[in-house]
mmCIF file of C-alpha atoms in Angstrom:
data_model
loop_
_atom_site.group_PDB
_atom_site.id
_atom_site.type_symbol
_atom_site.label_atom_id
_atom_site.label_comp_id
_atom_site.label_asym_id
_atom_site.label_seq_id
_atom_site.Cartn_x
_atom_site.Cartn_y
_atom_site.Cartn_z
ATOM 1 C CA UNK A 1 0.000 0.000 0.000
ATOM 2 C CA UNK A 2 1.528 3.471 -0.820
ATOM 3 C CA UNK A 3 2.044 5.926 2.118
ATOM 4 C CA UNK A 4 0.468 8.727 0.397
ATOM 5 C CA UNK A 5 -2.997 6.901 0.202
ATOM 6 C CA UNK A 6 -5.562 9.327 2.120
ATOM 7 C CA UNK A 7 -8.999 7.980 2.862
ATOM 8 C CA UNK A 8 -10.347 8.567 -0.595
ATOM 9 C CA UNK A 9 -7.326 6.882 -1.510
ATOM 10 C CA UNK A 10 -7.270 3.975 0.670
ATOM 11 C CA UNK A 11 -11.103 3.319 -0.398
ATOM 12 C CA UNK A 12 -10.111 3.054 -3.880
ATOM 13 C CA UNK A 13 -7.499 0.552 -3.276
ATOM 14 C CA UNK A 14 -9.882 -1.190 -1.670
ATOM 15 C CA UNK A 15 -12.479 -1.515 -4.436
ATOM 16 C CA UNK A 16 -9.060 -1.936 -6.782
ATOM 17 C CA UNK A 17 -8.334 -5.561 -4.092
ATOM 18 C CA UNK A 18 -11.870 -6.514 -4.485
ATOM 19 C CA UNK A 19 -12.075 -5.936 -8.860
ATOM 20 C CA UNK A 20 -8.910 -8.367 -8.655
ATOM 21 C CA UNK A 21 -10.795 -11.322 -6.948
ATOM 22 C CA UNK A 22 -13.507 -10.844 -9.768
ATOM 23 C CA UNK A 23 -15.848 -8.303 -7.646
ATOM 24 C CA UNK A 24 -17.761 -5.951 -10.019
ATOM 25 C CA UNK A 25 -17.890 -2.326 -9.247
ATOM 26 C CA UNK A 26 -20.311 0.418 -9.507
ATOM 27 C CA UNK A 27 -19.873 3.769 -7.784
ATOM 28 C CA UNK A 28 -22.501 4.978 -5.552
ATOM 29 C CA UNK A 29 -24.067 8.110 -6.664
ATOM 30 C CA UNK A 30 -24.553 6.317 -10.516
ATOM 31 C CA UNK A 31 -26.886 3.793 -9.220
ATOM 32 C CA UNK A 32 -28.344 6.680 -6.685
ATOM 33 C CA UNK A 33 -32.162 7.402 -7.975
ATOM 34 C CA UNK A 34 -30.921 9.729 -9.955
ATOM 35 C CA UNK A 35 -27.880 8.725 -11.028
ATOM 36 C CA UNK A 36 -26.936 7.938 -14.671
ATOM 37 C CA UNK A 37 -27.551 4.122 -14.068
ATOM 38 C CA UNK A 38 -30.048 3.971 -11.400
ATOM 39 C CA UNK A 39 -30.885 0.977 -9.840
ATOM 40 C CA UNK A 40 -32.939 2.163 -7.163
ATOM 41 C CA UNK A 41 -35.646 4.312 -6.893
ATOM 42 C CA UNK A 42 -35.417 5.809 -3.427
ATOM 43 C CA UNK A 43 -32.561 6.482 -1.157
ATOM 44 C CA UNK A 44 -34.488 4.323 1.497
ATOM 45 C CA UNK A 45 -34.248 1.369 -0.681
ATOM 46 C CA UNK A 46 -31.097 -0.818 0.147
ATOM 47 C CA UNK A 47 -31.728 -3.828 -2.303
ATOM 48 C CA UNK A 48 -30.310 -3.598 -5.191
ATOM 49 C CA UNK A 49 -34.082 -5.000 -6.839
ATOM 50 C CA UNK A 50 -33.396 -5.727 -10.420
ATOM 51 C CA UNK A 51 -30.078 -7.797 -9.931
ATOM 52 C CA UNK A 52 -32.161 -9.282 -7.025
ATOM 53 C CA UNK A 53 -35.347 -10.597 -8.935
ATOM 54 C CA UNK A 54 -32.477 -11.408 -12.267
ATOM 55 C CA UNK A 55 -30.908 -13.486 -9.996
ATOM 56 C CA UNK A 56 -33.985 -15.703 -8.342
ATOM 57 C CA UNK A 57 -34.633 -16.254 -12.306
ATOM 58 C CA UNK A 58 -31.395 -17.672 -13.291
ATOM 59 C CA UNK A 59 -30.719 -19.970 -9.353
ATOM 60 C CA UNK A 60 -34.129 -20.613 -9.825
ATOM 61 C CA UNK A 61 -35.434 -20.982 -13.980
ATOM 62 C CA UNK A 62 -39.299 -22.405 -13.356
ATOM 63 C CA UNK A 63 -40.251 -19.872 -10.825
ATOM 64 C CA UNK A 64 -42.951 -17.801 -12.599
ATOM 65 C CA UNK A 65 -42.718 -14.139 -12.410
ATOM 66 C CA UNK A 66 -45.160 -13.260 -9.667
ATOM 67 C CA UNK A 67 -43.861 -15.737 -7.107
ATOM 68 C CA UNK A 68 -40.178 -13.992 -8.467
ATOM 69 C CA UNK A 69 -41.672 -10.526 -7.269
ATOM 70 C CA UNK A 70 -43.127 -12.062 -3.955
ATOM 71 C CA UNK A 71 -40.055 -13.423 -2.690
ATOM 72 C CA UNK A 72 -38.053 -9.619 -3.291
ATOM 73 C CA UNK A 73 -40.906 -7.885 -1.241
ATOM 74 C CA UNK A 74 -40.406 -10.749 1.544
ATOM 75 C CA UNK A 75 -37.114 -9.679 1.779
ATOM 76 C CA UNK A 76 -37.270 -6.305 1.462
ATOM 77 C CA UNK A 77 -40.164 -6.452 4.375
ATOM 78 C CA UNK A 78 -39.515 -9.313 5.905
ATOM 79 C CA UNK A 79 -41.897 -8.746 8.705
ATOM 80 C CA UNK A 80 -39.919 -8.071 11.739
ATOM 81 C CA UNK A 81 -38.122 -4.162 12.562
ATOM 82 C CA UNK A 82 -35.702 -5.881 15.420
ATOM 83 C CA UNK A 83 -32.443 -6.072 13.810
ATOM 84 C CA UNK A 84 -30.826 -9.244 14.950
ATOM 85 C CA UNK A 85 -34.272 -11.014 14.536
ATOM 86 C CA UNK A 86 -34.471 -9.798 10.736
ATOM 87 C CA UNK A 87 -30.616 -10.448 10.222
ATOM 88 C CA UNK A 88 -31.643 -13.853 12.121
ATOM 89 C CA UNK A 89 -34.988 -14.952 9.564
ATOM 90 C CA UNK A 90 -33.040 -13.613 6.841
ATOM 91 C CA UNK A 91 -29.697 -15.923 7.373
ATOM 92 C CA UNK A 92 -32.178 -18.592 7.668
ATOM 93 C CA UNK A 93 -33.604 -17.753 4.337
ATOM 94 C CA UNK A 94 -30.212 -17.388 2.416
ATOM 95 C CA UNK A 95 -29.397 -20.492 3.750
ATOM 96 C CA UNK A 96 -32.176 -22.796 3.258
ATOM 97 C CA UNK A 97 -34.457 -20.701 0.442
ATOM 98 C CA UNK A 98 -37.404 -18.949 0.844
ATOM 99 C CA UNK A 99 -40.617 -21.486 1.275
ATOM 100 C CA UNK A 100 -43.110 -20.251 -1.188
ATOM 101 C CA UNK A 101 -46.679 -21.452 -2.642
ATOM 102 C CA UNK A 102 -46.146 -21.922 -6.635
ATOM 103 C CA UNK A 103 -49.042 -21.975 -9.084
ATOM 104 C CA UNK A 104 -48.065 -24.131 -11.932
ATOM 105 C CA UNK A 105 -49.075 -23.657 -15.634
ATOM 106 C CA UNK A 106 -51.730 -26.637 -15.042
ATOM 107 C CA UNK A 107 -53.158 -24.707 -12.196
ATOM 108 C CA UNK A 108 -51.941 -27.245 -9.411
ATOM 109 C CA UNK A 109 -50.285 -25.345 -6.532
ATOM 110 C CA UNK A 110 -47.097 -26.640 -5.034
ATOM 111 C CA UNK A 111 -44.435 -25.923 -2.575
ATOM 112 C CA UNK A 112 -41.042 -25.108 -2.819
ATOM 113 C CA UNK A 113 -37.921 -23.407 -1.497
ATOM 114 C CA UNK A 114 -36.808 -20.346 -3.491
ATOM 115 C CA UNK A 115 -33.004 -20.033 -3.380
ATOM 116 C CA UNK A 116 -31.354 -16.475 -3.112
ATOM 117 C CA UNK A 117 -27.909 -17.813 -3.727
ATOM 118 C CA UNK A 118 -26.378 -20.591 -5.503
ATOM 119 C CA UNK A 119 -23.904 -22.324 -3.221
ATOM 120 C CA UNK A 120 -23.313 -24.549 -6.233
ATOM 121 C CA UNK A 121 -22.111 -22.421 -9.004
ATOM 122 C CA UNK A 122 -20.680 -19.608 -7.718
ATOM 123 C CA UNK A 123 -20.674 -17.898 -11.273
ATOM 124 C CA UNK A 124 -24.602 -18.031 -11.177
ATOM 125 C CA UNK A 125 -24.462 -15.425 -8.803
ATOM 126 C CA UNK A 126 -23.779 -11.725 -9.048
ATOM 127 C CA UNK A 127 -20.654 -9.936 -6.856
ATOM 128 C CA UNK A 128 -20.863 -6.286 -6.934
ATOM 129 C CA UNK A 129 -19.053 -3.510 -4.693
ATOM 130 C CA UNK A 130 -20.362 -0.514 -4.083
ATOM 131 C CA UNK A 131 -18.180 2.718 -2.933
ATOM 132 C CA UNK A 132 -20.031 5.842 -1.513
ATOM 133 C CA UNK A 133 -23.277 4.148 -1.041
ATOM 134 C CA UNK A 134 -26.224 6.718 0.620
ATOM 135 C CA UNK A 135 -28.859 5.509 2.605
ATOM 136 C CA UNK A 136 -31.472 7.259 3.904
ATOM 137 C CA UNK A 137 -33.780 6.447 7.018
ATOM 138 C CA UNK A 138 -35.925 9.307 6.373
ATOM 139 C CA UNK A 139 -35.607 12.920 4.847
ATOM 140 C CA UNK A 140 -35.088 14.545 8.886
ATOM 141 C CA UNK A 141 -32.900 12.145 9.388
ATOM 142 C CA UNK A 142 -30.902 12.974 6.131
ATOM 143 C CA UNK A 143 -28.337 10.087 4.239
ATOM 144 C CA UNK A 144 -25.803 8.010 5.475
ATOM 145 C CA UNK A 145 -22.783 6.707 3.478
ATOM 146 C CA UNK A 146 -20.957 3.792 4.127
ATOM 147 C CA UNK A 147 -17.625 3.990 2.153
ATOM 148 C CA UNK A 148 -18.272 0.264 0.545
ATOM 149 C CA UNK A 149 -21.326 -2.124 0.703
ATOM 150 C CA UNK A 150 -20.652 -5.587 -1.130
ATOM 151 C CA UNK A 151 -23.860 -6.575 -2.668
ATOM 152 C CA UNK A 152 -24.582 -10.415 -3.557
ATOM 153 C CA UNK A 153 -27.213 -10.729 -5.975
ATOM 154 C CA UNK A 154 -28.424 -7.101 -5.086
ATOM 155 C CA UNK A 155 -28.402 -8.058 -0.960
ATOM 156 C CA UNK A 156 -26.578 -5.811 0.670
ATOM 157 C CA UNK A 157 -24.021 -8.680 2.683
ATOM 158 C CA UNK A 158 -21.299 -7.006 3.807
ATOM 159 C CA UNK A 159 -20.242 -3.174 4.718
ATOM 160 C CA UNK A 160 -16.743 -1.603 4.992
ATOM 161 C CA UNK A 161 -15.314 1.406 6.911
ATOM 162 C CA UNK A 162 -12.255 2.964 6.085
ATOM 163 C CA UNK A 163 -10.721 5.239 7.859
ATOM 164 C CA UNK A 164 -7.535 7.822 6.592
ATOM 165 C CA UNK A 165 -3.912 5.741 7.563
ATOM 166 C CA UNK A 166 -2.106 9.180 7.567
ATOM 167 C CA UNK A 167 -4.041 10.689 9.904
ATOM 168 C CA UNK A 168 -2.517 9.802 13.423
ATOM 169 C CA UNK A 169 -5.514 10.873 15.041
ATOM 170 C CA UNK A 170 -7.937 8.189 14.057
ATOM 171 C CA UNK A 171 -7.355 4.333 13.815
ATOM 172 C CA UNK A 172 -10.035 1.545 13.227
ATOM 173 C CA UNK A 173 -12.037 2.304 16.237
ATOM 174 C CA UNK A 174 -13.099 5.363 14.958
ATOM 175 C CA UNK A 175 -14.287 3.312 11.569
ATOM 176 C CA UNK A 176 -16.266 0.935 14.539
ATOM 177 C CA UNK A 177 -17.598 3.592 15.652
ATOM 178 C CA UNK A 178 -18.892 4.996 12.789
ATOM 179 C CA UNK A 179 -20.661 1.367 12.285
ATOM 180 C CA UNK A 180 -22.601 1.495 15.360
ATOM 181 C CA UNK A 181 -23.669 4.912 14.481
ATOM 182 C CA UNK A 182 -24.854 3.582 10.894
ATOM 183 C CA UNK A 183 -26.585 0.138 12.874
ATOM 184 C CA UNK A 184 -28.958 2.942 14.715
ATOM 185 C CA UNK A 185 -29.413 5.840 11.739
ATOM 186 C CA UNK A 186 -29.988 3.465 8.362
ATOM 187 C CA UNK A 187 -30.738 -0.290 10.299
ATOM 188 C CA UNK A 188 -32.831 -1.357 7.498
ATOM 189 C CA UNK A 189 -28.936 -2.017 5.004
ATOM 190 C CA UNK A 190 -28.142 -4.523 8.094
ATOM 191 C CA UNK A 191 -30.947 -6.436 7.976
ATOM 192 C CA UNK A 192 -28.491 -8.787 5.431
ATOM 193 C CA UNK A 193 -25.431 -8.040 7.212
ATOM 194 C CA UNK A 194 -22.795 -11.001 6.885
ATOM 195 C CA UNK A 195 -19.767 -9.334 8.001
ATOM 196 C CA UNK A 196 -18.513 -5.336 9.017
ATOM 197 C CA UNK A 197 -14.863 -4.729 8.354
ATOM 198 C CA UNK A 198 -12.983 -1.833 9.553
ATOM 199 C CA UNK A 199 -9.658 -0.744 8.420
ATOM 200 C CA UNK A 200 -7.306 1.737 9.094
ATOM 201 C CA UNK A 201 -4.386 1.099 6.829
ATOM 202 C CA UNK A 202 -1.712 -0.530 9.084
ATOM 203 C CA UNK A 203 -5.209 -2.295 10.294
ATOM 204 C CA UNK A 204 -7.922 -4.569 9.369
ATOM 205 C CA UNK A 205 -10.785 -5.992 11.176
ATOM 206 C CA UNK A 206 -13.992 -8.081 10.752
ATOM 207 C CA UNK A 207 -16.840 -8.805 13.008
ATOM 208 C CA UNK A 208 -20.248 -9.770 13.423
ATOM 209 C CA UNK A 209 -23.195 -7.611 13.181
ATOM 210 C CA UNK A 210 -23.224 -7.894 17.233
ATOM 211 C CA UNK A 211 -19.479 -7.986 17.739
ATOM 212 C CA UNK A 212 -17.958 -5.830 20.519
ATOM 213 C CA UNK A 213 -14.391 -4.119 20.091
ATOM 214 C CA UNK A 214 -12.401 -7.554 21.508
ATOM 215 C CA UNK A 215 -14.960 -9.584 18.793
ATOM 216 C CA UNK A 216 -13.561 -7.717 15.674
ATOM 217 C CA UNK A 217 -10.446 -9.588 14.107
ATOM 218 C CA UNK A 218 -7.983 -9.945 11.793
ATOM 219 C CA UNK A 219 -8.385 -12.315 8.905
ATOM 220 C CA UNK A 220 -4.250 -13.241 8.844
ATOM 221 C CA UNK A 221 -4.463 -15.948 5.939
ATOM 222 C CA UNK A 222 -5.399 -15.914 1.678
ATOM 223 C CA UNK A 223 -5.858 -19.491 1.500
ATOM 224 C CA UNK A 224 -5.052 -21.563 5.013
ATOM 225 C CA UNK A 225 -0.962 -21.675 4.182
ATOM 226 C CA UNK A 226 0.318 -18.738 5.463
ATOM 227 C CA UNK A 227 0.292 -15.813 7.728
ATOM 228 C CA UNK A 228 0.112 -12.077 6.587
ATOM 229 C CA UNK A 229 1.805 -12.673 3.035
ATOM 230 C CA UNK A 230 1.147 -9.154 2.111
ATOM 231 C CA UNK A 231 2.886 -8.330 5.360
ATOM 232 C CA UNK A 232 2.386 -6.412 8.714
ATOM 233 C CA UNK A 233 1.169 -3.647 6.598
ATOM 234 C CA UNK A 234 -1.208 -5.367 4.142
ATOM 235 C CA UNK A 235 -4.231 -6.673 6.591
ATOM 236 C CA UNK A 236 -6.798 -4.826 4.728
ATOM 237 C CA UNK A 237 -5.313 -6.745 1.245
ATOM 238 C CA UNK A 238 -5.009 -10.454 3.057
ATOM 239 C CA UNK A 239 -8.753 -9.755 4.640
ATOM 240 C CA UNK A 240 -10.146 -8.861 1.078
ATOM 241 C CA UNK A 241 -8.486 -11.298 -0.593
ATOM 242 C CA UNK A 242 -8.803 -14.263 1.735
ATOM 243 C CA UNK A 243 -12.400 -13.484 2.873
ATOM 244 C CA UNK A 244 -13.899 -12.093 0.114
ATOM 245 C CA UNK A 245 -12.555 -14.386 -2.291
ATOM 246 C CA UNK A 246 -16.074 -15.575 -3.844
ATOM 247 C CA UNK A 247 -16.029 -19.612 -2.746
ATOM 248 C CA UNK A 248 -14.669 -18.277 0.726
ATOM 249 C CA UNK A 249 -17.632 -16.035 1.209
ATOM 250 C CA UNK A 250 -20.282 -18.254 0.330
ATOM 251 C CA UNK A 251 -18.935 -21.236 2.147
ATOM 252 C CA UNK A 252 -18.725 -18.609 5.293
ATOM 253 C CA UNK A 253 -22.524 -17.655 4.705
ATOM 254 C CA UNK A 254 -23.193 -21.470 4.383
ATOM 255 C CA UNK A 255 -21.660 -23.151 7.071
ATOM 256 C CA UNK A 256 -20.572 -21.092 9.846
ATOM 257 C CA UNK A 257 -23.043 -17.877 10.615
ATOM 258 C CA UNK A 258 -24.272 -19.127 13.766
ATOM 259 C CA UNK A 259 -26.633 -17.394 16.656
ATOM 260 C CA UNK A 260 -26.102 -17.945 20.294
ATOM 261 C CA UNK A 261 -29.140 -17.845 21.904
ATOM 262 C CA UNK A 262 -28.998 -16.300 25.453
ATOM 263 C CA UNK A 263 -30.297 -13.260 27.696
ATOM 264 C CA UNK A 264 -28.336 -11.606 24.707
ATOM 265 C CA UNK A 265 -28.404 -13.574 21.294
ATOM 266 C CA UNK A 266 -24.918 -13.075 19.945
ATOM 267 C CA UNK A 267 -24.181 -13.847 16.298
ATOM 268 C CA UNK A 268 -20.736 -15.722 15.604
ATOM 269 C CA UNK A 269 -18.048 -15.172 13.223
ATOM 270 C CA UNK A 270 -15.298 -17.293 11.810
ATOM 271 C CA UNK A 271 -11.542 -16.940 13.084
ATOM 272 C CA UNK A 272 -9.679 -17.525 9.445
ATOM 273 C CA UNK A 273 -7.561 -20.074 11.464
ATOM 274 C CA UNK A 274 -11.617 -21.974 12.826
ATOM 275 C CA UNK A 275 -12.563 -21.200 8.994
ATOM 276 C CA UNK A 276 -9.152 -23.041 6.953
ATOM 277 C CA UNK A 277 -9.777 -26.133 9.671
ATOM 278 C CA UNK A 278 -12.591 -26.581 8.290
ATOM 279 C CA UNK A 279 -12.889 -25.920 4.564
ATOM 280 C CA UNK A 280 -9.645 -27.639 3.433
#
């Protein structure tokens, strides 16, 4: 990483780590509602619909139409305003697929489970990262902007805070921070919420939607056989590249989100050395 990276900087290289592991890009304010590729209508809508409802079609090629349009407004009002509950039905649904009633062209109805994302074939599926992405809980409220959102077929899974690594007087906890603050203002984006990464440069962290400070860690591995091969320096680069590599992702959204029930549920993340025992 280059020591004259500032935050705007740093944010690119980010989104330059993530193109390089076959991530598609798309900056923020074009897709905005008015931007000059839209893909949303309002500022309150964190879906990404159309890559949504295109993807159902392709993971799922019988489903008619209607039952396509039902299962995007289940998930984009999935019935409950408590976040970890949502983030809870909603990891259930990713998981398992959405049960739905189908009406078939004879009339008959049947039921089946709608999938959101193909654990299969991972190229069935659509990666996109999003810099500079505004979200709005209402218009007193005013927009919030995460620096990146990752999107998986238009679901908003994963959101990343940078934070400047010349500036002495902030580090990652200031990028934690500025999650928590986002969790309250726009809670709606975390309803999908996979992962939250903060980085500072030097630093790179990733937690759970309810991780505490001592909860958020670093991902020290690209593929199980090594430590920190883009050095002390390059967390943020081994964290993208070993966690966000596309397989590694899905197999994490798969296998190991897990919620603790207790007078506090707590949702679990992955260690990379718990996740490499596992997957090799």
């Amino acid at each position: 990483m280059s020591n004259a990276l500032n935050e705007d900087g740093y944010e690119h290289q980010c989104i330059n780590w993530l193109k390089g592991i076959n991530w598609d890009w798309k900056y923020g304010p074009d897709i905005a509602p008015e931007g000059i590729a839209a893909e949303r209508s309002s500022y309150k809508e964190v879906i990404l619909g159309e890559r949504l409802e295109d993807a159902i079609a392709r993971i799922n090629p019988t489903l008619p139409k209607d039952t396509i349009r039902s299962v995007h407004q289940l998930l984009s009002s999935p019935g409950e305003t408590d976040l970890l509950r949502a983030n809870e039905i909603i990891q259930g649904w990713l998981v398992n697929g959405i049960p739905q009633r189908v009406r078939g062209s004879d009339g008959v109805e049947t039921s089946e489970l709608v999938r959101v994302i193909d654990f299969e074939n991972i190229e069935n599926n659509d990666f996109l990262a999003v810099n500079q992405f505004s979200v709005e809980h209402n218009s007193e409220a005013g927009a919030r902007r995460p620096d990146i959102v990752l999107f998986v077929n238009g679901l908003p899974l994963v959101v990343i805070e940078v934070k400047n690594p010349l500036d002495l007087d902030t580090d990652i906890w200031e990028a934690f921070n500025q999650l928590e603050t986002y969790k309250e203002h726009i809670t709606k984006l975390f309803f999908y919420n996979v992962a939250l990464v903060i980085a500072d440069g030097s630093d790179a962290r990733v937690g759970s939607l309810t991780a505490d400070t001592e909860r958020f860690l670093k991902w020290r591995s690209i593929d199980g056989n090594g430590l920190d091969p883009h050095g002390s320096f390059g967390h943020a680069q081994t964290l993208i590249e070993g966690l966000f590599n596309q397989k590694n992702l899905l197999d994490v959204i798969q296998y190991f989100m897990i919620f603790v029930p207790g007078k506090k549920t707590i949702k679990m993340f992955p260690g990379y050395h718990q996740f490499y025992a596992v997957s090799k």
